């Protein structure tokens, strides 16, 4: 049996367990054994059984800090919850109903924050071109000229095109979030950018959404923003400088140009920069891919301590 770890004040995402533990009570006890007393309900291959949550929280004196919208659905590449901005009215209504189910559960489980992740544009032709351009960047990189290279210029033009074509979808997303926040005023709604070139929530769209919904909070994702930065889009510092004042939480993991949710130290992220911008009051959530185990999670905790998070 592993020796219990020293308690810490960080939050552990249940994404870290993958499908290894199918019950929330087992995940809470496993996290507590690593020193965690705060948890996030993250995405997993299949929703975990929530029986025993109250007892596990009571025994470990732990809390639920946040939950990802969609965590009670099976994780797929095209989840219903991501259709809040759809141009199809039926898809939007199904997404709203799925969100309402998650929000009711958040209230029952005394989870104060719900995180809505970015969504891709509905224009299939534009999405296909974005996928092709993204694949080119992964193969070729940006080259010696970096953000001034020809391919970077194509990426920047793509981001502008997505922003222009996505205005109607952004309006749908804004209305949906406004409606849900009115229905559930005691929950804090947080918005987090995605990682793809055709994600609706580029830095300008995020600014528009935050301006339009003053009660909405920002959630930063270190790895996904790093991947976008490697594609020639705005860097960590730009996002943090612009939205750090509205940051409710941050997903912490390392990343490369092609992979995120890595333990800190296995990627390329400048965590000293991230630490400088991150408010102390923001929830610091470890979200590490499930193929990494206890040792990598604990090494990430130590790295966060060393970095001053």
PDB file of C-alpha atoms in Angstrom:
ATOM      1  CA  UNK A   1       0.000   0.000   0.000  1.00  0.00           C
ATOM      2  CA  UNK A   2       1.298   3.458  -0.954  1.00  0.00           C
ATOM      3  CA  UNK A   3       2.180   5.864   1.853  1.00  0.00           C
ATOM      4  CA  UNK A   4      -0.413   8.684   2.158  1.00  0.00           C
ATOM      5  CA  UNK A   5       0.854  11.978   0.764  1.00  0.00           C
ATOM      6  CA  UNK A   6       0.983  15.350   2.501  1.00  0.00           C
ATOM      7  CA  UNK A   7      -2.341  17.224   2.037  1.00  0.00           C
ATOM      8  CA  UNK A   8      -2.309  19.992  -0.576  1.00  0.00           C
ATOM      9  CA  UNK A   9      -4.721  22.735  -1.602  1.00  0.00           C
ATOM     10  CA  UNK A  10      -4.815  21.889  -5.311  1.00  0.00           C
ATOM     11  CA  UNK A  11      -7.798  20.356  -7.099  1.00  0.00           C
ATOM     12  CA  UNK A  12      -7.617  17.001  -8.874  1.00  0.00           C
ATOM     13  CA  UNK A  13      -9.702  16.394 -11.984  1.00  0.00           C
ATOM     14  CA  UNK A  14     -11.331  12.966 -12.131  1.00  0.00           C
ATOM     15  CA  UNK A  15     -10.146  12.895 -15.767  1.00  0.00           C
ATOM     16  CA  UNK A  16      -6.822  11.723 -14.301  1.00  0.00           C
ATOM     17  CA  UNK A  17      -8.388   8.352 -13.419  1.00  0.00           C
ATOM     18  CA  UNK A  18      -9.795   7.585 -16.880  1.00  0.00           C
ATOM     19  CA  UNK A  19     -11.666   4.288 -16.688  1.00  0.00           C
ATOM     20  CA  UNK A  20      -9.440   2.815 -13.949  1.00  0.00           C
ATOM     21  CA  UNK A  21     -11.919   3.632 -11.164  1.00  0.00           C
ATOM     22  CA  UNK A  22     -15.608   3.490 -12.014  1.00  0.00           C
ATOM     23  CA  UNK A  23     -16.991   4.864  -8.737  1.00  0.00           C
ATOM     24  CA  UNK A  24     -16.672   8.428  -7.491  1.00  0.00           C
ATOM     25  CA  UNK A  25     -16.101   7.249  -3.925  1.00  0.00           C
ATOM     26  CA  UNK A  26     -13.054   5.239  -5.072  1.00  0.00           C
ATOM     27  CA  UNK A  27     -11.737   8.276  -6.940  1.00  0.00           C
ATOM     28  CA  UNK A  28     -12.168  10.527  -3.890  1.00  0.00           C
ATOM     29  CA  UNK A  29     -10.397   8.065  -1.603  1.00  0.00           C
ATOM     30  CA  UNK A  30      -7.597   7.555  -4.175  1.00  0.00           C
ATOM     31  CA  UNK A  31      -7.190  11.317  -4.525  1.00  0.00           C
ATOM     32  CA  UNK A  32      -7.208  11.793  -0.761  1.00  0.00           C
ATOM     33  CA  UNK A  33      -4.418   9.224  -0.479  1.00  0.00           C
ATOM     34  CA  UNK A  34      -2.376  11.500  -2.778  1.00  0.00           C
ATOM     35  CA  UNK A  35      -3.095  14.519  -0.570  1.00  0.00           C
ATOM     36  CA  UNK A  36      -6.026  16.042  -2.475  1.00  0.00           C
ATOM     37  CA  UNK A  37      -9.066  17.391  -0.681  1.00  0.00           C
ATOM     38  CA  UNK A  38     -10.619  19.195  -3.647  1.00  0.00           C
ATOM     39  CA  UNK A  39     -11.947  17.571  -6.835  1.00  0.00           C
ATOM     40  CA  UNK A  40     -13.314  18.424 -10.266  1.00  0.00           C
ATOM     41  CA  UNK A  41     -15.753  16.173 -12.110  1.00  0.00           C
ATOM     42  CA  UNK A  42     -13.991  15.907 -15.475  1.00  0.00           C
ATOM     43  CA  UNK A  43     -14.657  14.105 -18.738  1.00  0.00           C
ATOM     44  CA  UNK A  44     -14.069  10.356 -18.840  1.00  0.00           C
ATOM     45  CA  UNK A  45     -14.710   7.485 -21.290  1.00  0.00           C
ATOM     46  CA  UNK A  46     -17.941   6.762 -19.392  1.00  0.00           C
ATOM     47  CA  UNK A  47     -19.647   8.566 -16.478  1.00  0.00           C
ATOM     48  CA  UNK A  48     -18.646   7.216 -13.077  1.00  0.00           C
ATOM     49  CA  UNK A  49     -21.158   5.937 -10.531  1.00  0.00           C
ATOM     50  CA  UNK A  50     -21.880   8.722  -8.052  1.00  0.00           C
ATOM     51  CA  UNK A  51     -23.101   6.449  -5.237  1.00  0.00           C
ATOM     52  CA  UNK A  52     -21.122   7.013  -2.059  1.00  0.00           C
ATOM     53  CA  UNK A  53     -20.111  10.602  -2.878  1.00  0.00           C
ATOM     54  CA  UNK A  54     -21.522  12.113   0.327  1.00  0.00           C
ATOM     55  CA  UNK A  55     -19.925   9.465   2.538  1.00  0.00           C
ATOM     56  CA  UNK A  56     -16.539   9.754   0.778  1.00  0.00           C
ATOM     57  CA  UNK A  57     -16.573  13.548   1.049  1.00  0.00           C
ATOM     58  CA  UNK A  58     -17.477  13.366   4.713  1.00  0.00           C
ATOM     59  CA  UNK A  59     -14.754  10.850   5.548  1.00  0.00           C
ATOM     60  CA  UNK A  60     -12.045  12.724   3.635  1.00  0.00           C
ATOM     61  CA  UNK A  61     -13.336  16.263   4.362  1.00  0.00           C
ATOM     62  CA  UNK A  62     -13.204  16.995   0.650  1.00  0.00           C
ATOM     63  CA  UNK A  63     -15.164  19.290  -1.678  1.00  0.00           C
ATOM     64  CA  UNK A  64     -16.278  19.391  -5.301  1.00  0.00           C
ATOM     65  CA  UNK A  65     -14.820  22.588  -6.755  1.00  0.00           C
ATOM     66  CA  UNK A  66     -16.020  22.398 -10.369  1.00  0.00           C
ATOM     67  CA  UNK A  67     -17.470  20.178 -13.060  1.00  0.00           C
ATOM     68  CA  UNK A  68     -17.013  20.115 -16.816  1.00  0.00           C
ATOM     69  CA  UNK A  69     -20.252  20.402 -18.766  1.00  0.00           C
ATOM     70  CA  UNK A  70     -20.673  16.973 -20.340  1.00  0.00           C
ATOM     71  CA  UNK A  71     -19.062  14.982 -17.538  1.00  0.00           C
ATOM     72  CA  UNK A  72     -22.255  12.938 -17.095  1.00  0.00           C
ATOM     73  CA  UNK A  73     -22.171  11.907 -20.758  1.00  0.00           C
ATOM     74  CA  UNK A  74     -19.884   9.443 -22.488  1.00  0.00           C
ATOM     75  CA  UNK A  75     -16.806  11.243 -23.809  1.00  0.00           C
ATOM     76  CA  UNK A  76     -16.901  11.387 -27.613  1.00  0.00           C
ATOM     77  CA  UNK A  77     -15.575  13.655 -30.353  1.00  0.00           C
ATOM     78  CA  UNK A  78     -18.990  15.212 -30.970  1.00  0.00           C
ATOM     79  CA  UNK A  79     -20.820  15.592 -27.660  1.00  0.00           C
ATOM     80  CA  UNK A  80     -24.355  16.965 -27.378  1.00  0.00           C
ATOM     81  CA  UNK A  81     -23.231  19.483 -24.768  1.00  0.00           C
ATOM     82  CA  UNK A  82     -20.995  21.172 -27.361  1.00  0.00           C
ATOM     83  CA  UNK A  83     -24.011  22.160 -29.494  1.00  0.00           C
ATOM     84  CA  UNK A  84     -25.058  25.210 -27.465  1.00  0.00           C
ATOM     85  CA  UNK A  85     -23.924  27.384 -30.370  1.00  0.00           C
ATOM     86  CA  UNK A  86     -25.363  25.208 -33.142  1.00  0.00           C
ATOM     87  CA  UNK A  87     -27.227  26.835 -36.010  1.00  0.00           C
ATOM     88  CA  UNK A  88     -29.745  23.985 -35.765  1.00  0.00           C
ATOM     89  CA  UNK A  89     -32.517  24.875 -33.299  1.00  0.00           C
ATOM     90  CA  UNK A  90     -33.130  21.230 -32.378  1.00  0.00           C
ATOM     91  CA  UNK A  91     -29.458  20.655 -31.575  1.00  0.00           C
ATOM     92  CA  UNK A  92     -29.364  23.803 -29.445  1.00  0.00           C
ATOM     93  CA  UNK A  93     -32.427  22.696 -27.492  1.00  0.00           C
ATOM     94  CA  UNK A  94     -30.939  19.257 -26.832  1.00  0.00           C
ATOM     95  CA  UNK A  95     -27.716  20.907 -25.662  1.00  0.00           C
ATOM     96  CA  UNK A  96     -29.639  23.249 -23.359  1.00  0.00           C
ATOM     97  CA  UNK A  97     -31.517  20.309 -21.851  1.00  0.00           C
ATOM     98  CA  UNK A  98     -28.258  18.418 -21.336  1.00  0.00           C
ATOM     99  CA  UNK A  99     -26.804  21.491 -19.634  1.00  0.00           C
ATOM    100  CA  UNK A 100     -29.868  21.775 -17.396  1.00  0.00           C
ATOM    101  CA  UNK A 101     -29.390  18.168 -16.295  1.00  0.00           C
ATOM    102  CA  UNK A 102     -25.756  18.873 -15.424  1.00  0.00           C
ATOM    103  CA  UNK A 103     -26.699  22.053 -13.563  1.00  0.00           C
ATOM    104  CA  UNK A 104     -29.314  20.283 -11.460  1.00  0.00           C
ATOM    105  CA  UNK A 105     -26.757  17.640 -10.541  1.00  0.00           C
ATOM    106  CA  UNK A 106     -24.207  20.329  -9.680  1.00  0.00           C
ATOM    107  CA  UNK A 107     -26.689  21.799  -7.207  1.00  0.00           C
ATOM    108  CA  UNK A 108     -27.420  18.387  -5.674  1.00  0.00           C
ATOM    109  CA  UNK A 109     -23.710  17.646  -5.312  1.00  0.00           C
ATOM    110  CA  UNK A 110     -22.932  21.138  -3.956  1.00  0.00           C
ATOM    111  CA  UNK A 111     -20.566  21.940  -6.816  1.00  0.00           C
ATOM    112  CA  UNK A 112     -20.404  25.739  -7.289  1.00  0.00           C
ATOM    113  CA  UNK A 113     -18.791  26.056 -10.747  1.00  0.00           C
ATOM    114  CA  UNK A 114     -19.744  24.676 -14.173  1.00  0.00           C
ATOM    115  CA  UNK A 115     -17.165  24.904 -16.990  1.00  0.00           C
ATOM    116  CA  UNK A 116     -18.261  25.191 -20.620  1.00  0.00           C
ATOM    117  CA  UNK A 117     -15.491  24.410 -23.096  1.00  0.00           C
ATOM    118  CA  UNK A 118     -15.073  25.992 -26.514  1.00  0.00           C
ATOM    119  CA  UNK A 119     -17.001  24.702 -29.475  1.00  0.00           C
ATOM    120  CA  UNK A 120     -16.049  24.322 -33.131  1.00  0.00           C
ATOM    121  CA  UNK A 121     -17.735  26.265 -35.909  1.00  0.00           C
ATOM    122  CA  UNK A 122     -20.668  24.563 -37.622  1.00  0.00           C
ATOM    123  CA  UNK A 123     -19.541  25.394 -41.175  1.00  0.00           C
ATOM    124  CA  UNK A 124     -18.300  22.004 -42.410  1.00  0.00           C
ATOM    125  CA  UNK A 125     -16.305  23.369 -45.336  1.00  0.00           C
ATOM    126  CA  UNK A 126     -14.519  25.847 -43.084  1.00  0.00           C
ATOM    127  CA  UNK A 127     -13.980  23.149 -40.483  1.00  0.00           C
ATOM    128  CA  UNK A 128     -12.446  20.809 -43.074  1.00  0.00           C
ATOM    129  CA  UNK A 129     -10.022  23.527 -44.204  1.00  0.00           C
ATOM    130  CA  UNK A 130      -9.112  24.212 -40.596  1.00  0.00           C
ATOM    131  CA  UNK A 131      -8.385  20.501 -40.023  1.00  0.00           C
ATOM    132  CA  UNK A 132      -6.189  20.413 -43.130  1.00  0.00           C
ATOM    133  CA  UNK A 133      -4.277  23.520 -42.057  1.00  0.00           C
ATOM    134  CA  UNK A 134      -3.877  22.150 -38.536  1.00  0.00           C
ATOM    135  CA  UNK A 135      -2.438  18.918 -39.952  1.00  0.00           C
ATOM    136  CA  UNK A 136       0.043  20.926 -42.058  1.00  0.00           C
ATOM    137  CA  UNK A 137       1.224  22.817 -38.989  1.00  0.00           C
ATOM    138  CA  UNK A 138       1.785  19.551 -37.128  1.00  0.00           C
ATOM    139  CA  UNK A 139       3.798  18.152 -40.053  1.00  0.00           C
ATOM    140  CA  UNK A 140       5.784  21.247 -41.001  1.00  0.00           C
ATOM    141  CA  UNK A 141       5.736  23.568 -37.985  1.00  0.00           C
ATOM    142  CA  UNK A 142       5.781  27.333 -38.436  1.00  0.00           C
ATOM    143  CA  UNK A 143       9.338  27.421 -39.750  1.00  0.00           C
ATOM    144  CA  UNK A 144      12.183  29.786 -38.899  1.00  0.00           C
ATOM    145  CA  UNK A 145      10.017  32.885 -39.262  1.00  0.00           C
ATOM    146  CA  UNK A 146       7.585  31.695 -36.584  1.00  0.00           C
ATOM    147  CA  UNK A 147       4.454  33.829 -36.412  1.00  0.00           C
ATOM    148  CA  UNK A 148       5.654  35.796 -39.456  1.00  0.00           C
ATOM    149  CA  UNK A 149       5.888  32.698 -41.668  1.00  0.00           C
ATOM    150  CA  UNK A 150       3.510  32.133 -44.622  1.00  0.00           C
ATOM    151  CA  UNK A 151       1.708  29.280 -42.863  1.00  0.00           C
ATOM    152  CA  UNK A 152       1.247  31.421 -39.749  1.00  0.00           C
ATOM    153  CA  UNK A 153      -0.328  34.091 -41.953  1.00  0.00           C
ATOM    154  CA  UNK A 154      -2.733  31.458 -43.284  1.00  0.00           C
ATOM    155  CA  UNK A 155      -3.629  30.481 -39.720  1.00  0.00           C
ATOM    156  CA  UNK A 156      -4.259  34.088 -38.715  1.00  0.00           C
ATOM    157  CA  UNK A 157      -6.448  34.560 -41.793  1.00  0.00           C
ATOM    158  CA  UNK A 158      -8.327  31.368 -40.868  1.00  0.00           C
ATOM    159  CA  UNK A 159      -8.947  32.683 -37.335  1.00  0.00           C
ATOM    160  CA  UNK A 160     -10.393  35.901 -38.773  1.00  0.00           C
ATOM    161  CA  UNK A 161     -12.600  33.930 -41.163  1.00  0.00           C
ATOM    162  CA  UNK A 162     -13.895  31.743 -38.329  1.00  0.00           C
ATOM    163  CA  UNK A 163     -14.591  34.856 -36.259  1.00  0.00           C
ATOM    164  CA  UNK A 164     -16.520  36.460 -39.138  1.00  0.00           C
ATOM    165  CA  UNK A 165     -18.537  33.356 -40.051  1.00  0.00           C
ATOM    166  CA  UNK A 166     -19.135  32.407 -36.426  1.00  0.00           C
ATOM    167  CA  UNK A 167     -20.950  35.560 -35.306  1.00  0.00           C
ATOM    168  CA  UNK A 168     -24.408  33.964 -35.449  1.00  0.00           C
ATOM    169  CA  UNK A 169     -23.207  30.947 -33.502  1.00  0.00           C
ATOM    170  CA  UNK A 170     -21.610  33.190 -30.880  1.00  0.00           C
ATOM    171  CA  UNK A 171     -24.947  34.933 -30.480  1.00  0.00           C
ATOM    172  CA  UNK A 172     -26.615  31.548 -29.911  1.00  0.00           C
ATOM    173  CA  UNK A 173     -23.969  30.622 -27.343  1.00  0.00           C
ATOM    174  CA  UNK A 174     -24.379  33.947 -25.558  1.00  0.00           C
ATOM    175  CA  UNK A 175     -28.173  33.574 -25.403  1.00  0.00           C
ATOM    176  CA  UNK A 176     -27.915  30.008 -24.156  1.00  0.00           C
ATOM    177  CA  UNK A 177     -25.492  30.895 -21.369  1.00  0.00           C
ATOM    178  CA  UNK A 178     -27.610  33.905 -20.410  1.00  0.00           C
ATOM    179  CA  UNK A 179     -30.741  31.733 -20.205  1.00  0.00           C
ATOM    180  CA  UNK A 180     -29.039  29.055 -18.118  1.00  0.00           C
ATOM    181  CA  UNK A 181     -27.437  31.557 -15.734  1.00  0.00           C
ATOM    182  CA  UNK A 182     -30.857  33.097 -15.083  1.00  0.00           C
ATOM    183  CA  UNK A 183     -32.329  29.661 -14.367  1.00  0.00           C
ATOM    184  CA  UNK A 184     -29.468  28.715 -12.012  1.00  0.00           C
ATOM    185  CA  UNK A 185     -28.284  32.012 -10.451  1.00  0.00           C
ATOM    186  CA  UNK A 186     -26.416  30.360  -7.587  1.00  0.00           C
ATOM    187  CA  UNK A 187     -23.972  28.559  -9.896  1.00  0.00           C
ATOM    188  CA  UNK A 188     -20.894  30.215 -11.373  1.00  0.00           C
ATOM    189  CA  UNK A 189     -20.634  29.742 -15.140  1.00  0.00           C
ATOM    190  CA  UNK A 190     -17.096  29.586 -16.534  1.00  0.00           C
ATOM    191  CA  UNK A 191     -16.035  29.578 -20.193  1.00  0.00           C
ATOM    192  CA  UNK A 192     -12.852  27.883 -21.415  1.00  0.00           C
ATOM    193  CA  UNK A 193     -11.288  28.085 -24.910  1.00  0.00           C
ATOM    194  CA  UNK A 194     -10.801  24.979 -27.026  1.00  0.00           C
ATOM    195  CA  UNK A 195      -7.693  23.920 -28.913  1.00  0.00           C
ATOM    196  CA  UNK A 196      -8.642  23.803 -32.613  1.00  0.00           C
ATOM    197  CA  UNK A 197      -8.122  26.389 -35.337  1.00  0.00           C
ATOM    198  CA  UNK A 198     -11.859  26.576 -35.996  1.00  0.00           C
ATOM    199  CA  UNK A 199     -12.845  27.010 -32.358  1.00  0.00           C
ATOM    200  CA  UNK A 200     -15.445  29.750 -32.018  1.00  0.00           C
ATOM    201  CA  UNK A 201     -13.806  31.116 -28.897  1.00  0.00           C
ATOM    202  CA  UNK A 202     -10.715  32.785 -30.268  1.00  0.00           C
ATOM    203  CA  UNK A 203      -9.328  35.584 -28.134  1.00  0.00           C
ATOM    204  CA  UNK A 204     -11.530  38.262 -29.723  1.00  0.00           C
ATOM    205  CA  UNK A 205     -14.707  36.186 -29.457  1.00  0.00           C
ATOM    206  CA  UNK A 206     -13.901  35.385 -25.840  1.00  0.00           C
ATOM    207  CA  UNK A 207     -13.570  39.112 -25.148  1.00  0.00           C
ATOM    208  CA  UNK A 208     -16.938  39.803 -26.782  1.00  0.00           C
ATOM    209  CA  UNK A 209     -18.617  37.043 -24.773  1.00  0.00           C
ATOM    210  CA  UNK A 210     -17.081  38.209 -21.491  1.00  0.00           C
ATOM    211  CA  UNK A 211     -18.125  41.809 -22.172  1.00  0.00           C
ATOM    212  CA  UNK A 212     -21.686  40.781 -23.003  1.00  0.00           C
ATOM    213  CA  UNK A 213     -22.120  38.503 -19.961  1.00  0.00           C
ATOM    214  CA  UNK A 214     -20.627  40.300 -16.942  1.00  0.00           C
ATOM    215  CA  UNK A 215     -21.426  37.381 -14.609  1.00  0.00           C
ATOM    216  CA  UNK A 216     -19.486  34.896 -16.756  1.00  0.00           C
ATOM    217  CA  UNK A 217     -16.047  33.870 -15.504  1.00  0.00           C
ATOM    218  CA  UNK A 218     -12.956  32.849 -17.480  1.00  0.00           C
ATOM    219  CA  UNK A 219     -11.292  29.441 -17.100  1.00  0.00           C
ATOM    220  CA  UNK A 220      -7.776  29.116 -18.493  1.00  0.00           C
ATOM    221  CA  UNK A 221      -6.423  25.905 -19.981  1.00  0.00           C
ATOM    222  CA  UNK A 222      -2.630  25.953 -20.117  1.00  0.00           C
ATOM    223  CA  UNK A 223      -2.196  23.032 -22.503  1.00  0.00           C
ATOM    224  CA  UNK A 224      -4.859  23.964 -25.032  1.00  0.00           C
ATOM    225  CA  UNK A 225      -3.663  27.562 -25.230  1.00  0.00           C
ATOM    226  CA  UNK A 226      -0.085  26.320 -25.711  1.00  0.00           C
ATOM    227  CA  UNK A 227      -1.206  24.158 -28.637  1.00  0.00           C
ATOM    228  CA  UNK A 228      -2.963  27.151 -30.192  1.00  0.00           C
ATOM    229  CA  UNK A 229       0.167  29.241 -29.638  1.00  0.00           C
ATOM    230  CA  UNK A 230       2.202  26.611 -31.520  1.00  0.00           C
ATOM    231  CA  UNK A 231      -0.233  27.049 -34.411  1.00  0.00           C
ATOM    232  CA  UNK A 232       0.543  30.773 -34.582  1.00  0.00           C
ATOM    233  CA  UNK A 233      -2.440  32.013 -32.545  1.00  0.00           C
ATOM    234  CA  UNK A 234      -2.261  34.330 -29.471  1.00  0.00           C
ATOM    235  CA  UNK A 235       0.076  33.096 -26.734  1.00  0.00           C
ATOM    236  CA  UNK A 236      -0.454  32.338 -23.038  1.00  0.00           C
ATOM    237  CA  UNK A 237       0.536  35.827 -21.974  1.00  0.00           C
ATOM    238  CA  UNK A 238      -2.025  37.486 -24.249  1.00  0.00           C
ATOM    239  CA  UNK A 239      -4.893  35.392 -22.881  1.00  0.00           C
ATOM    240  CA  UNK A 240      -3.786  35.747 -19.263  1.00  0.00           C
ATOM    241  CA  UNK A 241      -3.189  39.476 -19.542  1.00  0.00           C
ATOM    242  CA  UNK A 242      -6.603  40.047 -21.068  1.00  0.00           C
ATOM    243  CA  UNK A 243      -8.732  37.714 -18.939  1.00  0.00           C
ATOM    244  CA  UNK A 244      -6.717  37.053 -15.783  1.00  0.00           C
ATOM    245  CA  UNK A 245      -8.853  39.493 -13.833  1.00  0.00           C
ATOM    246  CA  UNK A 246     -11.943  37.343 -14.496  1.00  0.00           C
ATOM    247  CA  UNK A 247     -10.232  33.976 -13.949  1.00  0.00           C
ATOM    248  CA  UNK A 248     -12.169  31.572 -11.728  1.00  0.00           C
ATOM    249  CA  UNK A 249      -9.823  28.655 -12.329  1.00  0.00           C
ATOM    250  CA  UNK A 250      -7.068  27.110 -14.409  1.00  0.00           C
ATOM    251  CA  UNK A 251      -6.426  23.643 -15.794  1.00  0.00           C
ATOM    252  CA  UNK A 252      -2.761  22.864 -15.199  1.00  0.00           C
ATOM    253  CA  UNK A 253      -0.817  20.365 -17.285  1.00  0.00           C
ATOM    254  CA  UNK A 254       2.103  20.498 -19.663  1.00  0.00           C
ATOM    255  CA  UNK A 255       1.849  20.367 -23.445  1.00  0.00           C
ATOM    256  CA  UNK A 256       3.718  20.205 -26.728  1.00  0.00           C
ATOM    257  CA  UNK A 257       2.528  21.304 -30.151  1.00  0.00           C
ATOM    258  CA  UNK A 258       0.725  17.975 -30.594  1.00  0.00           C
ATOM    259  CA  UNK A 259      -0.254  16.770 -27.120  1.00  0.00           C
ATOM    260  CA  UNK A 260      -1.667  18.195 -23.909  1.00  0.00           C
ATOM    261  CA  UNK A 261      -2.627  16.875 -20.438  1.00  0.00           C
ATOM    262  CA  UNK A 262       1.012  15.949 -19.774  1.00  0.00           C
ATOM    263  CA  UNK A 263       2.659  15.999 -16.332  1.00  0.00           C
ATOM    264  CA  UNK A 264       4.578  19.230 -15.745  1.00  0.00           C
ATOM    265  CA  UNK A 265       8.113  18.847 -17.072  1.00  0.00           C
ATOM    266  CA  UNK A 266       7.239  16.658 -20.069  1.00  0.00           C
ATOM    267  CA  UNK A 267       6.221  19.542 -22.328  1.00  0.00           C
ATOM    268  CA  UNK A 268       7.168  23.056 -23.363  1.00  0.00           C
ATOM    269  CA  UNK A 269       4.897  25.395 -21.331  1.00  0.00           C
ATOM    270  CA  UNK A 270       6.483  28.403 -19.604  1.00  0.00           C
ATOM    271  CA  UNK A 271       4.930  27.856 -16.176  1.00  0.00           C
ATOM    272  CA  UNK A 272       6.808  30.736 -14.568  1.00  0.00           C
ATOM    273  CA  UNK A 273       4.895  33.094 -16.859  1.00  0.00           C
ATOM    274  CA  UNK A 274       1.603  31.322 -16.104  1.00  0.00           C
ATOM    275  CA  UNK A 275       2.245  31.492 -12.340  1.00  0.00           C
ATOM    276  CA  UNK A 276       2.836  35.256 -12.523  1.00  0.00           C
ATOM    277  CA  UNK A 277      -0.591  35.866 -14.055  1.00  0.00           C
ATOM    278  CA  UNK A 278      -2.696  33.317 -12.144  1.00  0.00           C
ATOM    279  CA  UNK A 279      -4.699  34.769  -9.227  1.00  0.00           C
ATOM    280  CA  UNK A 280      -4.107  32.982  -5.939  1.00  0.00           C
ATOM    281  CA  UNK A 281      -7.866  32.721  -5.426  1.00  0.00           C
ATOM    282  CA  UNK A 282      -8.390  30.853  -8.719  1.00  0.00           C
ATOM    283  CA  UNK A 283      -8.986  27.096  -8.527  1.00  0.00           C
ATOM    284  CA  UNK A 284      -5.757  25.295  -9.501  1.00  0.00           C
ATOM    285  CA  UNK A 285      -6.888  22.055 -11.164  1.00  0.00           C
ATOM    286  CA  UNK A 286      -4.547  19.259 -12.226  1.00  0.00           C
ATOM    287  CA  UNK A 287      -5.899  17.662 -15.397  1.00  0.00           C
ATOM    288  CA  UNK A 288      -3.475  14.954 -16.492  1.00  0.00           C
ATOM    289  CA  UNK A 289      -4.195  12.273 -19.082  1.00  0.00           C
ATOM    290  CA  UNK A 290      -5.128   8.951 -17.493  1.00  0.00           C
ATOM    291  CA  UNK A 291      -2.151   7.006 -18.880  1.00  0.00           C
ATOM    292  CA  UNK A 292      -0.021   8.827 -16.285  1.00  0.00           C
ATOM    293  CA  UNK A 293      -0.212   7.499 -12.747  1.00  0.00           C
ATOM    294  CA  UNK A 294       0.296   8.448  -9.111  1.00  0.00           C
ATOM    295  CA  UNK A 295       4.025   9.203  -9.451  1.00  0.00           C
ATOM    296  CA  UNK A 296       3.473  11.673 -12.306  1.00  0.00           C
ATOM    297  CA  UNK A 297       0.579  13.365 -10.493  1.00  0.00           C
ATOM    298  CA  UNK A 298       2.665  13.819  -7.350  1.00  0.00           C
ATOM    299  CA  UNK A 299       5.642  15.097  -9.354  1.00  0.00           C
ATOM    300  CA  UNK A 300       3.323  17.687 -10.897  1.00  0.00           C
ATOM    301  CA  UNK A 301       2.151  18.734  -7.417  1.00  0.00           C
ATOM    302  CA  UNK A 302       5.764  19.246  -6.359  1.00  0.00           C
ATOM    303  CA  UNK A 303       6.484  21.201  -9.540  1.00  0.00           C
ATOM    304  CA  UNK A 304       3.512  23.465  -8.846  1.00  0.00           C
ATOM    305  CA  UNK A 305       4.751  24.100  -5.327  1.00  0.00           C
ATOM    306  CA  UNK A 306       8.235  24.899  -6.631  1.00  0.00           C
ATOM    307  CA  UNK A 307       6.785  27.286  -9.224  1.00  0.00           C
ATOM    308  CA  UNK A 308       4.780  29.185  -6.635  1.00  0.00           C
ATOM    309  CA  UNK A 309       1.265  28.214  -7.724  1.00  0.00           C
TER     310      UNK A 309
END
